[in-house]
PDB file of C-alpha atoms in Angstrom:
ATOM      1  CA  MET J 147     108.677 126.960  92.596  1.00 72.00           C
ATOM      2  CA  GLN J 148     108.699 125.008  89.345  1.00 78.00           C
ATOM      3  CA  ALA J 149     112.075 124.247  87.792  1.00 79.00           C
ATOM      4  CA  THR J 150     112.604 125.431  84.241  1.00 84.00           C
ATOM      5  CA  ILE J 151     114.835 123.733  81.701  1.00 84.00           C
ATOM      6  CA  THR J 152     115.734 125.542  78.489  1.00 89.00           C
ATOM      7  CA  ILE J 153     116.489 123.518  75.386  1.00 90.00           C
ATOM      8  CA  PRO J 154     118.975 125.297  73.102  1.00 89.00           C
ATOM      9  CA  HIS J 155     117.795 126.425  69.669  1.00 88.00           C
ATOM     10  CA  GLY J 156     118.283 123.685  67.092  1.00 86.00           C
ATOM     11  CA  TRP J 157     117.938 120.803  69.540  1.00 88.00           C
ATOM     12  CA  LYS J 158     114.781 118.729  69.335  1.00 89.00           C
ATOM     13  CA  TYR J 159     112.778 118.304  72.517  1.00 92.00           C
ATOM     14  CA  PRO J 160     113.140 115.060  74.479  1.00 94.00           C
ATOM     15  CA  ARG J 161     110.240 112.609  74.234  1.00 95.00           C
ATOM     16  CA  PHE J 162     110.479 111.554  77.880  1.00 96.00           C
ATOM     17  CA  THR J 163     110.823 113.373  81.209  1.00 93.00           C
ATOM     18  CA  LEU J 164     112.754 112.970  84.425  1.00 93.00           C
ATOM     19  CA  GLY J 165     110.947 110.667  86.839  1.00 92.00           C
ATOM     20  CA  GLN J 166     108.899 109.010  84.109  1.00 94.00           C
ATOM     21  CA  ARG J 167     108.348 105.267  84.593  1.00 95.00           C
ATOM     22  CA  THR J 168     109.204 103.122  81.581  1.00 95.00           C
ATOM     23  CA  GLU J 169     109.664  99.426  80.812  1.00 94.00           C
ATOM     24  CA  GLN J 170     113.390  99.993  81.367  1.00 94.00           C
ATOM     25  CA  GLY J 171     112.896 101.673  84.774  1.00 93.00           C
ATOM     26  CA  ILE J 172     112.584 105.231  86.113  1.00 94.00           C
ATOM     27  CA  ILE J 173     114.297 107.991  84.117  1.00 95.00           C
ATOM     28  CA  ILE J 174     116.794 109.729  86.413  1.00 94.00           C
ATOM     29  CA  GLY J 175     118.906 111.603  83.879  1.00 94.00           C
ATOM     30  CA  ILE J 176     118.840 112.978  80.364  1.00 95.00           C
ATOM     31  CA  LYS J 177     121.747 114.042  78.150  1.00 94.00           C
ATOM     32  CA  TYR J 178     121.968 115.253  74.586  1.00 93.00           C
ATOM     33  CA  TYR J 179     124.638 114.669  71.958  1.00 91.00           C
ATOM     34  CA  PRO J 180     124.436 117.504  69.379  1.00 90.00           C
ATOM     35  CA  SER J 181     124.890 116.320  65.804  1.00 87.00           C
ATOM     36  CA  GLU J 182     128.139 118.291  65.344  1.00 85.00           C
ATOM     37  CA  SER J 183     129.788 116.876  68.494  1.00 87.00           C
ATOM     38  CA  LEU J 184     132.484 114.216  68.665  1.00 89.00           C
ATOM     39  CA  LEU J 185     130.226 112.051  70.843  1.00 87.00           C
ATOM     40  CA  ALA J 186     127.480 112.176  68.199  1.00 84.00           C
ATOM     41  CA  HIS J 187     129.916 111.055  65.505  1.00 84.00           C
ATOM     42  CA  GLU J 188     131.009 108.219  67.763  1.00 86.00           C
ATOM     43  CA  TYR J 189     127.673 107.187  69.292  1.00 84.00           C
ATOM     44  CA  GLU J 190     124.855 108.885  67.285  1.00 86.00           C
ATOM     45  CA  SER J 191     123.279 112.256  67.970  1.00 87.00           C
ATOM     46  CA  GLY J 192     120.162 112.775  70.055  1.00 91.00           C
ATOM     47  CA  TRP J 193     118.841 112.261  73.546  1.00 95.00           C
ATOM     48  CA  ARG J 194     120.064 109.558  75.885  1.00 95.00           C
ATOM     49  CA  TYR J 195     118.312 108.559  79.072  1.00 96.00           C
ATOM     50  CA  LEU J 196     119.839 107.325  82.305  1.00 95.00           C
ATOM     51  CA  VAL J 197     117.398 104.852  83.804  1.00 95.00           C
ATOM     52  CA  MET J 198     117.345 103.395  87.311  1.00 94.00           C
ATOM     53  CA  LEU J 199     116.271  99.792  86.895  1.00 87.00           C
ATOM     54  CA  ASP J 200     114.879  99.570  90.418  1.00 80.00           C
ATOM     55  CA  ILE J 201     114.586 102.204  93.145  1.00 78.00           C
ATOM     56  CA  ASN J 202     116.489  99.917  95.539  1.00 79.00           C
ATOM     57  CA  SER J 203     119.241  98.999  93.089  1.00 80.00           C
ATOM     58  CA  ILE J 204     122.572 100.590  92.225  1.00 83.00           C
ATOM     59  CA  ASP J 205     122.200  99.419  88.622  1.00 84.00           C
ATOM     60  CA  GLU J 206     121.530 102.016  85.960  1.00 90.00           C
ATOM     61  CA  GLY J 207     121.016 101.754  82.234  1.00 90.00           C
ATOM     62  CA  ASN J 208     121.879 104.200  79.461  1.00 90.00           C
ATOM     63  CA  HIS J 209     119.364 104.114  76.594  1.00 93.00           C
ATOM     64  CA  LEU J 210     118.872 105.903  73.298  1.00 92.00           C
ATOM     65  CA  GLU J 211     115.519 107.597  72.887  1.00 93.00           C
ATOM     66  CA  ASN J 212     114.265 104.956  70.437  1.00 93.00           C
ATOM     67  CA  GLU J 213     115.060 102.201  72.971  1.00 94.00           C
ATOM     68  CA  ILE J 214     112.756 103.599  75.660  1.00 96.00           C
ATOM     69  CA  LYS J 215     109.333 101.966  75.849  1.00 96.00           C
ATOM     70  CA  LEU J 216     106.509 103.420  77.913  1.00 95.00           C
ATOM     71  CA  LEU J 217     104.461 101.270  80.242  1.00 96.00           C
ATOM     72  CA  THR J 218     100.864 100.652  79.252  1.00 96.00           C
ATOM     73  CA  PRO J 219      98.295 102.414  81.446  1.00 96.00           C
ATOM     74  CA  GLN J 220      97.499  99.037  83.058  1.00 97.00           C
ATOM     75  CA  GLU J 221     101.178  98.320  83.783  1.00 96.00           C
ATOM     76  CA  LEU J 222     101.681 101.810  85.187  1.00 95.00           C
ATOM     77  CA  ARG J 223      98.577 101.503  87.371  1.00 96.00           C
ATOM     78  CA  ALA J 224      99.723  98.098  88.688  1.00 96.00           C
ATOM     79  CA  GLU J 225     103.242  99.392  89.420  1.00 92.00           C
ATOM     80  CA  ILE J 226     101.947 102.420  91.306  1.00 94.00           C
ATOM     81  CA  GLN J 227      99.374 100.332  93.209  1.00 96.00           C
ATOM     82  CA  THR J 228     102.109  97.910  94.281  1.00 93.00           C
ATOM     83  CA  GLU J 229     104.202 100.841  95.522  1.00 91.00           C
ATOM     84  CA  ILE J 230     101.220 102.275  97.440  1.00 96.00           C
ATOM     85  CA  GLU J 231     100.562  98.913  99.110  1.00 96.00           C
ATOM     86  CA  LYS J 232     104.235  98.634 100.087  1.00 94.00           C
ATOM     87  CA  CYS J 233     104.128 102.126 101.629  1.00 95.00           C
ATOM     88  CA  LEU J 234     100.918 101.326 103.518  1.00 97.00           C
ATOM     89  CA  ARG J 235     102.501  98.163 104.963  1.00 96.00           C
ATOM     90  CA  GLN J 236     105.547 100.196 105.997  1.00 96.00           C
ATOM     91  CA  LEU J 237     103.274 102.789 107.629  1.00 96.00           C
ATOM     92  CA  GLU J 238     101.503 100.071 109.618  1.00 95.00           C
ATOM     93  CA  LEU J 239     104.853  98.675 110.786  1.00 94.00           C
ATOM     94  CA  LEU J 240     106.015 102.136 111.856  1.00 94.00           C
ATOM     95  CA  LYS J 241     102.775 102.734 113.757  1.00 91.00           C
ATOM     96  CA  TYR J 242     103.284  99.401 115.528  1.00 90.00           C
ATOM     97  CA  GLU J 243     106.854 100.397 116.448  1.00 90.00           C
ATOM     98  CA  LEU J 244     105.609 103.722 117.763  1.00 87.00           C
ATOM     99  CA  LYS J 245     103.001 101.983 119.925  1.00 86.00           C
ATOM    100  CA  ALA J 246     105.696  99.711 121.329  1.00 86.00           C
ATOM    101  CA  ILE J 247     107.875 102.698 122.271  1.00 83.00           C
ATOM    102  CA  THR J 248     105.154 104.742 123.919  1.00 71.00           C
ATOM    103  CA  GLY J 249     103.243 101.792 125.341  1.00 64.00           C
ATOM    104  CA  THR J 250      99.981 103.430 124.268  1.00 58.00           C
ATOM    105  CA  VAL J 251      97.336 102.474 121.801  1.00 56.00           C
ATOM    106  CA  MET J 252      96.984 105.009 118.996  1.00 56.00           C
ATOM    107  CA  LYS J 253      93.858 105.751 117.039  1.00 60.00           C
ATOM    108  CA  ASN J 254      94.102 105.871 113.260  1.00 58.00           C
ATOM    109  CA  SER J 255      93.454 109.626 113.358  1.00 56.00           C
ATOM    110  CA  GLU J 256      96.535 110.234 115.524  1.00 58.00           C
ATOM    111  CA  VAL J 257      98.974 109.296 112.773  1.00 55.00           C
ATOM    112  CA  ARG J 258      98.664 111.573 109.773  1.00 56.00           C
ATOM    113  CA  MET J 259     100.578 111.499 106.552  1.00 52.00           C
ATOM    114  CA  GLY J 260     101.764 114.966 105.579  1.00 50.00           C
TER     115      GLY J 260
END
């Protein structure tokens, strides 16, 4: 089932989406300050993005929409490839641990990713 988010009438649509990778990190939250709100008068109206700087960090950043910069296709490809390689190394380590527990040698086809 696909989640649906409704943007109220009069609000502009956000430029970025949850989970999108940016130069600032991964977008994990989005909030909107309507132009007539107290927060908008204090901090400027529009979309704000909560960004996780690193998946293994507790640090988060709060950025205005115009502060968010997308990764280039090459940067995005390199980031994803690095993450894939990390996961493959972790999978190999887990397979090694499993062999040590069972004392058997496993074929590559016996461990499937689901």
